[in-house]
Amino acid sequence: MSDPTRKRVLLGVTGGIAAYKSPDLVRRLIERGADVQVAMTASAQKFVTPMTFQAVSSRPARTDLWDAAAEAAMGHIELARWAELILVAPASASFLARLAHGRADDLLSTLCLASEAPLAVAPAMNRLMWANPATQANVTLLRSRGIRVLGPATGDQACGETGPGRMLEPLQLAEEAFSLLRSSAALIGVRVLITAGPTREHIDPVRFIGNRSSGKMGFAVARAARAAGAQVMLVSGPVALDTPPGVRRINVETAEQMHAAVREELSGAQIFIAAAAVADYRPSAPASQKIKKTGVAMDMRLEPVPDILASVSADQRRPRLVVGFAAETERMEEHARQKLEGKHLDMIVANKVGGQLGFDADDNALLLLWPGGSRRIERGAKLAIAHELMAAVAERFHEQEREGAGRPANKRTGKERRKARG
Ligand code: C5P
């Protein structure tokens, strides 16, 4: 009978010399409170035997998709559902390639495809195999799908070379696994409303004022919030991105429409995150027909659009946590602090735009500011840093919840709200 307080970790072991460390990883996971089921590929068994894993995990290691007796005890789909986390350590170059391309040609790759549990891989291979563009492309693809890539570390390798490609040590992997298990449950059932992408403000039926936002950061935040267990509603301007799995989405074009959609969805939202790059101004009098080119200069009068974030923060139905973004080209921290205070936010996420970061880029680096605190998130893929951002958001959310002592934020007095903000 399994203990419901223990975490259920499926440990995949693939063929690499680092597999000799995996039995130790099993022990470290068990020590921290996990039940571990091992699934090995055929090549993994050239390095370590299933018996070794059976001895340390007290469960027969699974090795074969076609093992009738094992399937009768717990079928592979059942096993995929059983897992609260899948960790593949070591993950060989070949396994990463198969995972990236959705192959289900053995038990472990099938389990990875058939599970909704968070999936983490700990690559281990020769440094040149790791550096190979094919491996790097596979890793980028896996990261973009929300798979966590732990390591590799740099150092001496079994092949006698030195460089990146070593598997992280079992102790570190066990810590990472538990931090993932914690973050994947951090916002279970919490309702999160997110805006993302640019808005378009019409000049005439064919022209608009907009900006360079791709929506990638906001979509990564939506994906990370979903991965943390939240119910996510995403209000998106025009972008060329797929809706993250499990996320509900409303498409809008203008700031006015985005504002209306947010107002519609605000009741019941417990966290609001404004990641959209709203066009700040719109033409005061958009033309109903295409404006003819005359060859001479023209003036256009612009008026400000509603500030969605500020209006949510001032709303009677204010969610418990209101988070804004500040994309800045200079004096980032100072400008971000001004926005944090000016719009009465619980957190602001500042990022530098221009160069290779920010708008339309795949990477970002963030500075989180809140009343009385700050945290830097170092440069990384937008999805990876979105996970870190959501972990910080979840922490602040639960802190606010404790401070609010059961009273919804929108029912607190101004004094209580200021006190809660520190
Ligand atoms: O004041 P500024 O536009 O720089 O603030 C940026 C933050 O405010 C972002 O979180 C953005 O999504 C939000 N915002 C908004 N509505 C606007 C302008 C900005 O929600 N009209």
Short mmCIF file of C-alpha atoms and ligand atoms in Angstrom, two decimals:
data_model
loop_
_atom_site.label_atom_id
_atom_site.label_comp_id
_atom_site.label_asym_id
_atom_site.label_seq_id
_atom_site.Cartn_x
_atom_site.Cartn_y
_atom_site.Cartn_z
CA MET A 1 0.00 0.00 0.00
CA SER A 2 1.60 3.29 -0.97
CA ASP A 3 1.75 6.18 1.49
CA PRO A 4 -0.30 9.15 0.16
CA THR A 5 2.03 11.67 1.82
CA ARG A 6 4.97 10.46 -0.27
CA LYS A 7 5.66 11.97 -3.69
CA ARG A 8 5.47 9.61 -6.66
CA VAL A 9 8.54 9.95 -8.87
CA LEU A 10 9.09 7.97 -12.04
CA LEU A 11 12.84 7.86 -12.63
CA GLY A 12 13.85 7.12 -16.23
CA VAL A 13 17.36 5.80 -16.74
CA THR A 14 18.91 5.83 -20.21
CA GLY A 15 22.19 4.51 -21.59
CA GLY A 16 25.13 6.56 -20.40
CA ILE A 17 27.98 5.91 -18.00
CA ALA A 18 26.40 8.37 -15.55
CA ALA A 19 23.73 5.67 -14.99
CA TYR A 20 26.07 4.28 -12.31
CA LYS A 21 24.98 7.29 -10.17
CA SER A 22 21.24 6.70 -10.65
CA PRO A 23 20.85 4.11 -7.84
CA ASP A 24 22.26 6.76 -5.49
CA LEU A 25 19.71 9.25 -6.90
CA VAL A 26 16.94 6.76 -6.05
CA ARG A 27 18.13 6.72 -2.43
CA ARG A 28 18.32 10.54 -2.25
CA LEU A 29 14.76 10.81 -3.59
CA ILE A 30 13.48 8.22 -1.11
CA GLU A 31 15.25 9.99 1.79
CA ARG A 32 13.41 13.21 0.88
CA GLY A 33 10.03 11.50 0.87
CA ALA A 34 9.47 9.99 -2.58
CA ASP A 35 8.25 6.61 -3.78
CA VAL A 36 10.41 5.86 -6.80
CA GLN A 37 9.56 3.67 -9.75
CA VAL A 38 12.45 3.14 -12.16
CA ALA A 39 11.99 2.64 -15.91
CA MET A 40 15.14 1.73 -17.86
CA THR A 41 15.89 1.76 -21.56
CA ALA A 42 17.64 -1.22 -23.16
CA SER A 43 20.99 0.62 -23.28
CA ALA A 44 20.72 1.66 -19.63
CA GLN A 45 20.81 -2.04 -18.77
CA LYS A 46 24.28 -2.28 -20.33
CA PHE A 47 25.53 -0.03 -17.51
CA VAL A 48 23.43 -0.99 -14.45
CA THR A 49 21.16 -3.96 -13.88
CA PRO A 50 17.43 -3.78 -13.09
CA MET A 51 18.22 -5.78 -9.94
CA THR A 52 20.31 -2.89 -8.55
CA PHE A 53 17.32 -0.56 -8.87
CA GLN A 54 14.95 -3.12 -7.42
CA ALA A 55 17.22 -3.39 -4.38
CA VAL A 56 17.35 0.36 -3.74
CA SER A 57 13.78 1.29 -4.70
CA SER A 58 12.02 -1.83 -3.36
CA ARG A 59 10.12 -2.03 -6.66
CA PRO A 60 11.03 -4.08 -9.71
CA ALA A 61 12.51 -1.76 -12.35
CA ARG A 62 10.37 -1.63 -15.50
CA THR A 63 12.28 -2.33 -18.70
CA ASP A 64 9.87 -3.44 -21.36
CA LEU A 65 6.67 -2.16 -22.93
CA TRP A 66 5.77 -5.74 -23.86
CA ASP A 67 6.24 -7.38 -20.45
CA ALA A 68 2.83 -9.02 -19.94
CA ALA A 69 3.31 -9.71 -16.23
CA ALA A 70 4.45 -6.14 -15.42
CA GLU A 71 1.67 -4.68 -17.58
CA ALA A 72 -0.88 -6.81 -15.73
CA ALA A 73 0.35 -5.41 -12.38
CA MET A 74 0.36 -1.76 -13.54
CA GLY A 75 -0.17 -0.97 -17.22
CA HIS A 76 2.05 1.68 -18.77
CA ILE A 77 -0.78 4.21 -19.05
CA GLU A 78 -1.61 3.64 -15.40
CA LEU A 79 2.07 4.10 -14.55
CA ALA A 80 2.16 7.34 -16.57
CA ARG A 81 -0.83 8.58 -14.52
CA TRP A 82 0.72 7.40 -11.25
CA ALA A 83 3.73 9.71 -11.64
CA GLU A 84 3.65 13.17 -10.06
CA LEU A 85 7.02 13.87 -11.66
CA ILE A 86 9.05 12.15 -14.35
CA LEU A 87 12.80 12.64 -14.05
CA VAL A 88 15.09 11.13 -16.67
CA ALA A 89 18.65 10.91 -15.30
CA PRO A 90 20.88 10.37 -17.10
CA ALA A 91 19.25 11.50 -20.35
CA SER A 92 21.41 10.45 -23.31
CA ALA A 93 21.67 12.40 -26.57
CA SER A 94 19.67 9.65 -28.25
CA PHE A 95 16.90 9.81 -25.66
CA LEU A 96 16.67 13.62 -25.94
CA ALA A 97 16.33 13.23 -29.72
CA ARG A 98 13.59 10.64 -29.36
CA LEU A 99 11.74 12.75 -26.80
CA ALA A 100 12.03 15.89 -28.94
CA HIS A 101 10.48 14.06 -31.86
CA GLY A 102 7.70 12.38 -29.95
CA ARG A 103 8.89 8.80 -30.52
CA ALA A 104 7.16 6.16 -28.43
CA ASP A 105 9.37 3.23 -29.35
CA ASP A 106 10.11 1.86 -25.91
CA LEU A 107 8.58 1.93 -22.44
CA LEU A 108 10.26 5.11 -21.17
CA SER A 109 9.57 7.26 -24.23
CA THR A 110 5.96 6.03 -24.23
CA LEU A 111 5.55 6.91 -20.56
CA CYS A 112 6.89 10.42 -21.23
CA LEU A 113 4.32 10.96 -23.99
CA ALA A 114 1.45 9.48 -22.01
CA SER A 115 1.90 11.51 -18.83
CA GLU A 116 0.65 14.95 -17.80
CA ALA A 117 3.19 15.10 -14.98
CA PRO A 118 6.01 17.66 -15.15
CA LEU A 119 8.98 16.20 -16.96
CA ALA A 120 12.64 16.94 -16.22
CA VAL A 121 15.72 15.60 -17.94
CA ALA A 122 19.32 15.56 -16.71
CA PRO A 123 21.49 15.32 -19.83
CA ALA A 124 24.77 13.42 -19.58
CA MET A 125 27.08 12.89 -22.55
CA ASN A 126 30.44 13.67 -24.08
CA ARG A 127 30.97 17.46 -24.39
CA LEU A 128 31.01 17.38 -28.20
CA MET A 129 27.79 15.38 -28.32
CA TRP A 130 26.25 18.00 -26.00
CA ALA A 131 27.57 20.89 -28.12
CA ASN A 132 26.41 19.33 -31.39
CA PRO A 133 23.80 21.57 -33.08
CA ALA A 134 21.42 18.61 -33.38
CA THR A 135 21.48 18.04 -29.60
CA GLN A 136 21.19 21.76 -28.91
CA ALA A 137 18.21 22.06 -31.27
CA ASN A 138 16.52 19.14 -29.52
CA VAL A 139 17.13 20.71 -26.12
CA THR A 140 15.72 24.05 -27.30
CA LEU A 141 12.62 22.26 -28.58
CA LEU A 142 12.18 20.38 -25.31
CA ARG A 143 12.59 23.58 -23.28
CA SER A 144 10.04 25.37 -25.46
CA ARG A 145 7.54 22.65 -24.55
CA GLY A 146 8.04 23.22 -20.85
CA ILE A 147 10.36 20.29 -20.21
CA ARG A 148 12.94 21.20 -17.56
CA VAL A 149 16.54 20.62 -18.48
CA LEU A 150 18.66 20.16 -15.36
CA GLY A 151 22.34 20.73 -16.10
CA PRO A 152 24.57 19.40 -17.49
CA ALA A 153 27.51 20.38 -15.29
CA THR A 154 30.99 21.12 -16.58
CA GLY A 155 34.00 19.08 -15.49
CA ASP A 156 35.93 15.85 -16.02
CA GLN A 157 34.13 13.33 -18.17
CA ALA A 158 34.28 9.54 -18.18
CA CYS A 159 35.73 9.68 -21.70
CA GLY A 160 38.78 11.56 -20.37
CA GLU A 161 37.73 14.94 -21.76
CA THR A 162 36.77 18.03 -19.79
CA GLY A 163 33.77 20.23 -20.56
CA PRO A 164 29.98 20.52 -20.30
CA GLY A 165 28.12 17.22 -20.35
CA ARG A 166 28.41 15.77 -16.85
CA MET A 167 25.19 14.75 -15.15
CA LEU A 168 24.37 16.87 -12.08
CA GLU A 169 25.15 15.08 -8.83
CA PRO A 170 22.36 12.93 -7.33
CA LEU A 171 21.98 15.21 -4.31
CA GLN A 172 21.44 18.26 -6.51
CA LEU A 173 19.03 16.37 -8.78
CA ALA A 174 17.00 15.23 -5.79
CA GLU A 175 16.78 18.85 -4.57
CA GLU A 176 15.72 20.03 -8.04
CA ALA A 177 13.12 17.26 -8.25
CA PHE A 178 11.54 18.31 -4.97
CA SER A 179 11.60 21.97 -5.88
CA LEU A 180 9.77 21.03 -9.10
CA LEU A 181 7.24 18.98 -7.18
CA ARG A 182 6.62 21.95 -4.88
CA SER A 183 6.27 24.47 -7.72
CA SER A 184 4.00 22.19 -9.74
CA ALA A 185 1.49 22.35 -6.91
CA ALA A 186 2.07 25.95 -5.84
CA LEU A 187 -1.08 27.41 -7.46
CA ILE A 188 -3.44 24.46 -7.65
CA GLY A 189 -6.94 25.74 -8.38
CA VAL A 190 -5.92 29.43 -8.17
CA ARG A 191 -7.56 31.56 -10.88
CA VAL A 192 -5.03 33.62 -12.81
CA LEU A 193 -5.92 36.24 -15.42
CA ILE A 194 -3.11 37.25 -17.78
CA THR A 195 -2.86 39.79 -20.60
CA ALA A 196 -0.29 39.23 -23.34
CA GLY A 197 0.89 40.47 -26.70
CA PRO A 198 0.53 43.87 -28.36
CA THR A 199 -2.60 45.83 -29.11
CA ARG A 200 -3.42 47.47 -32.43
CA GLU A 201 -4.99 50.92 -32.50
CA HIS A 202 -6.64 51.69 -35.80
CA ILE A 203 -5.67 54.68 -37.92
CA ASP A 204 -7.93 53.53 -40.74
CA PRO A 205 -9.21 50.09 -41.87
CA VAL A 206 -5.74 48.99 -43.06
CA ARG A 207 -3.27 50.81 -40.79
CA PHE A 208 -2.66 50.71 -37.07
CA ILE A 209 -0.36 51.84 -34.28
CA GLY A 210 1.21 48.89 -32.51
CA ASN A 211 4.48 47.73 -31.02
CA ARG A 212 7.06 44.97 -31.33
CA SER A 213 5.65 42.64 -28.67
CA SER A 214 5.57 39.01 -29.84
CA GLY A 215 3.53 37.81 -26.83
CA LYS A 216 6.19 35.16 -26.07
CA MET A 217 6.76 36.30 -22.48
CA GLY A 218 3.06 36.51 -21.60
CA PHE A 219 2.39 33.12 -23.19
CA ALA A 220 5.35 31.63 -21.28
CA VAL A 221 3.89 33.09 -18.07
CA ALA A 222 0.50 31.52 -18.90
CA ARG A 223 2.16 28.16 -19.52
CA ALA A 224 4.14 28.39 -16.28
CA ALA A 225 1.03 29.38 -14.30
CA ARG A 226 -0.78 26.36 -15.73
CA ALA A 227 2.20 24.14 -14.86
CA ALA A 228 1.92 25.42 -11.28
CA GLY A 229 -1.66 24.10 -11.22
CA ALA A 230 -3.53 27.39 -11.82
CA GLN A 231 -6.73 27.87 -13.84
CA VAL A 232 -5.49 30.30 -16.46
CA MET A 233 -7.40 32.79 -18.60
CA LEU A 234 -5.26 34.52 -21.20
CA VAL A 235 -6.42 37.71 -22.92
CA SER A 236 -4.21 38.07 -25.95
CA GLY A 237 -3.59 40.73 -28.56
CA PRO A 238 -2.74 39.62 -32.13
CA VAL A 239 0.18 37.18 -31.96
CA ALA A 240 1.36 34.15 -33.93
CA LEU A 241 1.47 31.75 -30.99
CA ASP A 242 -0.41 28.58 -30.08
CA THR A 243 -2.52 28.58 -26.93
CA PRO A 244 -0.64 26.70 -24.19
CA PRO A 245 -2.35 23.39 -23.29
CA GLY A 246 -5.02 23.74 -20.61
CA VAL A 247 -5.19 27.54 -20.90
CA ARG A 248 -8.40 29.37 -21.91
CA ARG A 249 -7.86 32.25 -24.30
CA ILE A 250 -9.75 35.32 -25.49
CA ASN A 251 -8.40 37.10 -28.57
CA VAL A 252 -8.63 40.87 -28.79
CA GLU A 253 -7.18 43.53 -31.02
CA THR A 254 -7.41 46.97 -29.41
CA ALA A 255 -6.65 48.22 -25.89
CA GLU A 256 -10.36 48.99 -25.52
CA GLN A 257 -11.26 45.36 -26.32
CA MET A 258 -8.53 44.07 -24.01
CA HIS A 259 -9.89 46.25 -21.22
CA ALA A 260 -13.45 45.01 -21.82
CA ALA A 261 -12.32 41.34 -21.82
CA VAL A 262 -10.36 41.85 -18.59
CA ARG A 263 -13.34 43.55 -16.91
CA GLU A 264 -15.53 40.66 -18.02
CA GLU A 265 -13.15 38.06 -16.55
CA LEU A 266 -12.07 39.92 -13.42
CA SER A 267 -14.63 38.51 -10.98
CA GLY A 268 -13.14 35.46 -9.36
CA ALA A 269 -9.57 36.12 -10.54
CA GLN A 270 -7.16 35.81 -7.63
CA ILE A 271 -4.05 36.89 -9.51
CA PHE A 272 -3.85 39.40 -12.37
CA ILE A 273 -0.68 39.59 -14.44
CA ALA A 274 -0.46 42.34 -17.08
CA ALA A 275 2.19 41.14 -19.50
CA ALA A 276 0.63 42.84 -22.53
CA ALA A 277 2.46 45.65 -24.26
CA VAL A 278 -0.56 47.87 -24.66
CA ALA A 279 -0.20 50.65 -27.24
CA ASP A 280 -0.41 53.69 -25.01
CA TYR A 281 -2.04 55.99 -27.56
CA ARG A 282 -4.68 55.63 -30.22
CA PRO A 283 -5.80 57.95 -33.01
CA SER A 284 -8.56 60.20 -31.64
CA ALA A 285 -10.57 59.93 -34.84
CA PRO A 286 -9.81 56.76 -36.81
CA ALA A 287 -10.86 57.07 -40.46
CA SER A 288 -13.61 54.78 -41.68
CA GLN A 289 -12.04 54.56 -45.17
CA LYS A 290 -8.40 54.11 -46.15
CA ILE A 291 -6.62 57.46 -45.92
CA LYS A 292 -5.23 58.42 -49.34
CA LYS A 293 -1.54 59.11 -49.70
CA THR A 294 -0.98 62.75 -50.68
CA GLY A 295 2.81 63.05 -50.58
CA VAL A 296 2.68 65.84 -48.01
CA ALA A 297 3.15 65.68 -44.24
CA MET A 298 0.11 64.98 -42.13
CA ASP A 299 -0.68 65.37 -38.44
CA MET A 300 -2.60 62.89 -36.40
CA ARG A 301 -4.11 63.56 -33.03
CA LEU A 302 -3.59 60.78 -30.48
CA GLU A 303 -5.37 60.18 -27.21
CA PRO A 304 -4.33 57.88 -24.36
CA VAL A 305 -5.95 54.43 -24.12
CA PRO A 306 -7.28 53.20 -20.77
CA ASP A 307 -4.58 51.86 -18.42
CA ILE A 308 -5.90 48.34 -17.88
CA LEU A 309 -3.47 47.48 -15.11
CA ALA A 310 -4.13 50.65 -13.11
CA SER A 311 -7.88 50.18 -13.46
CA VAL A 312 -7.71 46.55 -12.25
CA SER A 313 -5.62 47.65 -9.28
CA ALA A 314 -8.24 50.27 -8.35
CA ASP A 315 -11.23 48.00 -9.00
CA GLN A 316 -13.63 46.93 -6.24
CA ARG A 317 -13.02 43.35 -7.40
CA ARG A 318 -9.23 43.75 -7.17
CA PRO A 319 -7.56 40.31 -7.24
CA ARG A 320 -5.38 39.45 -4.25
CA LEU A 321 -2.20 39.86 -6.26
CA VAL A 322 -1.80 42.39 -9.08
CA VAL A 323 1.42 42.12 -11.09
CA GLY A 324 2.63 44.49 -13.80
CA PHE A 325 5.47 44.45 -16.28
CA ALA A 326 7.84 47.32 -16.99
CA ALA A 327 9.77 47.12 -20.24
CA GLU A 328 12.41 49.82 -20.02
CA THR A 329 15.25 51.00 -22.20
CA GLU A 330 16.99 52.98 -19.40
CA ARG A 331 17.00 53.49 -15.59
CA MET A 332 15.04 50.26 -15.34
CA GLU A 333 14.81 49.90 -11.57
CA GLU A 334 13.86 53.53 -10.92
CA HIS A 335 11.13 53.54 -13.57
CA ALA A 336 9.81 50.18 -12.47
CA ARG A 337 9.58 51.30 -8.82
CA GLN A 338 7.62 54.36 -9.93
CA LYS A 339 5.12 52.10 -11.70
CA LEU A 340 4.92 49.73 -8.72
CA GLU A 341 3.96 52.62 -6.47
CA GLY A 342 2.01 54.72 -8.98
CA LYS A 343 -0.31 51.85 -9.96
CA HIS A 344 -0.45 50.35 -6.42
CA LEU A 345 0.85 46.97 -7.55
CA ASP A 346 1.89 43.99 -5.47
CA MET A 347 4.77 43.20 -7.80
CA ILE A 348 6.41 44.60 -10.91
CA VAL A 349 8.47 42.58 -13.36
CA ALA A 350 11.10 44.83 -14.92
CA ASN A 351 13.03 43.93 -18.01
CA LYS A 352 15.38 45.79 -20.28
CA VAL A 353 14.28 45.99 -23.87
CA GLY A 354 16.56 46.55 -26.83
CA GLY A 355 19.63 44.52 -27.78
CA GLN A 356 19.03 40.77 -27.70
CA LEU A 357 16.58 40.74 -24.82
CA GLY A 358 12.96 41.67 -24.36
CA PHE A 359 10.60 42.24 -27.26
CA ASP A 360 10.42 39.49 -29.83
CA ALA A 361 13.50 37.74 -28.37
CA ASP A 362 13.56 34.17 -27.07
CA ASP A 363 15.60 35.09 -24.00
CA ASN A 364 14.89 37.49 -21.20
CA ALA A 365 16.31 38.55 -17.83
CA LEU A 366 14.06 39.97 -15.12
CA LEU A 367 14.17 42.06 -12.00
CA LEU A 368 11.19 41.49 -9.70
CA LEU A 369 10.31 44.30 -7.31
CA TRP A 370 7.67 44.36 -4.63
CA PRO A 371 7.11 46.60 -1.62
CA GLY A 372 10.00 45.71 0.66
CA GLY A 373 11.77 43.21 -1.59
CA SER A 374 13.34 42.31 -4.90
CA ARG A 375 14.72 39.33 -6.79
CA ARG A 376 16.81 39.06 -9.91
CA ILE A 377 16.13 36.28 -12.43
CA GLU A 378 19.22 35.75 -14.57
CA ARG A 379 19.09 35.59 -18.35
CA GLY A 380 17.47 32.47 -19.74
CA ALA A 381 14.85 31.11 -22.15
CA LYS A 382 11.52 32.90 -21.60
CA LEU A 383 9.79 29.71 -20.46
CA ALA A 384 12.53 28.85 -17.97
CA ILE A 385 12.41 32.31 -16.40
CA ALA A 386 8.60 32.30 -16.50
CA HIS A 387 8.69 29.24 -14.22
CA GLU A 388 10.93 31.16 -11.79
CA LEU A 389 8.67 34.19 -12.01
CA MET A 390 5.59 32.09 -11.24
CA ALA A 391 7.36 30.52 -8.25
CA ALA A 392 7.97 34.04 -6.89
CA VAL A 393 4.38 35.08 -7.70
CA ALA A 394 3.04 32.00 -5.89
CA GLU A 395 5.19 32.82 -2.86
CA ARG A 396 3.90 36.42 -2.71
CA PHE A 397 0.34 35.24 -3.29
CA HIS A 398 0.45 32.85 -0.34
CA GLU A 399 2.14 35.50 1.80
CA GLN A 400 -0.61 37.99 0.99
CA GLU A 401 -3.17 35.32 1.76
CA ARG A 402 -1.68 34.79 5.21
CA GLU A 403 -1.46 38.56 5.84
CA GLY A 404 -5.03 39.05 4.63
CA ALA A 405 -6.15 36.46 7.24
CA GLY A 406 -8.93 35.13 5.09
CA ARG A 407 -10.25 38.55 4.06
CA PRO A 408 -10.30 39.04 0.28
CA ALA A 409 -7.92 41.79 -0.88
CA ASN A 410 -10.76 43.76 -2.44
CA LYS A 411 -12.57 43.86 0.89
CA ARG A 412 -9.54 45.17 2.80
CA THR A 413 -9.35 48.77 3.88
CA GLY A 414 -6.70 51.02 2.32
CA LYS A 415 -4.76 50.89 5.60
CA GLU A 416 -4.86 47.09 5.69
CA ARG A 417 -3.77 46.96 2.07
CA ARG A 418 -0.83 49.29 2.73
CA LYS A 419 0.14 47.21 5.77
CA ALA A 420 -0.07 44.02 3.73
CA ARG A 421 2.25 45.62 1.21
CA GLY A 422 4.85 46.33 3.95
O1 C5P B 1 2.94 52.55 -17.62
P1 C5P B 1 3.42 51.45 -18.49
O2 C5P B 1 2.65 51.31 -19.76
O3 C5P B 1 4.88 51.46 -18.76
O4 C5P B 1 3.17 50.14 -17.60
C1 C5P B 1 3.40 48.87 -18.08
C2 C5P B 1 2.45 47.90 -17.42
O5 C5P B 1 1.12 48.39 -17.50
C3 C5P B 1 2.42 46.55 -18.10
O6 C5P B 1 2.13 45.60 -17.11
C4 C5P B 1 1.26 46.70 -19.09
O7 C5P B 1 0.68 45.43 -19.40
C5 C5P B 1 0.30 47.55 -18.30
N1 C5P B 1 -0.52 48.44 -19.13
C6 C5P B 1 -1.89 48.26 -19.22
N2 C5P B 1 -2.66 49.10 -19.95
C7 C5P B 1 -2.11 50.15 -20.58
C8 C5P B 1 -0.72 50.36 -20.52
C9 C5P B 1 0.03 49.49 -19.78
O8 C5P B 1 -2.40 47.28 -18.63
N3 C5P B 1 -2.87 50.95 -21.28
#
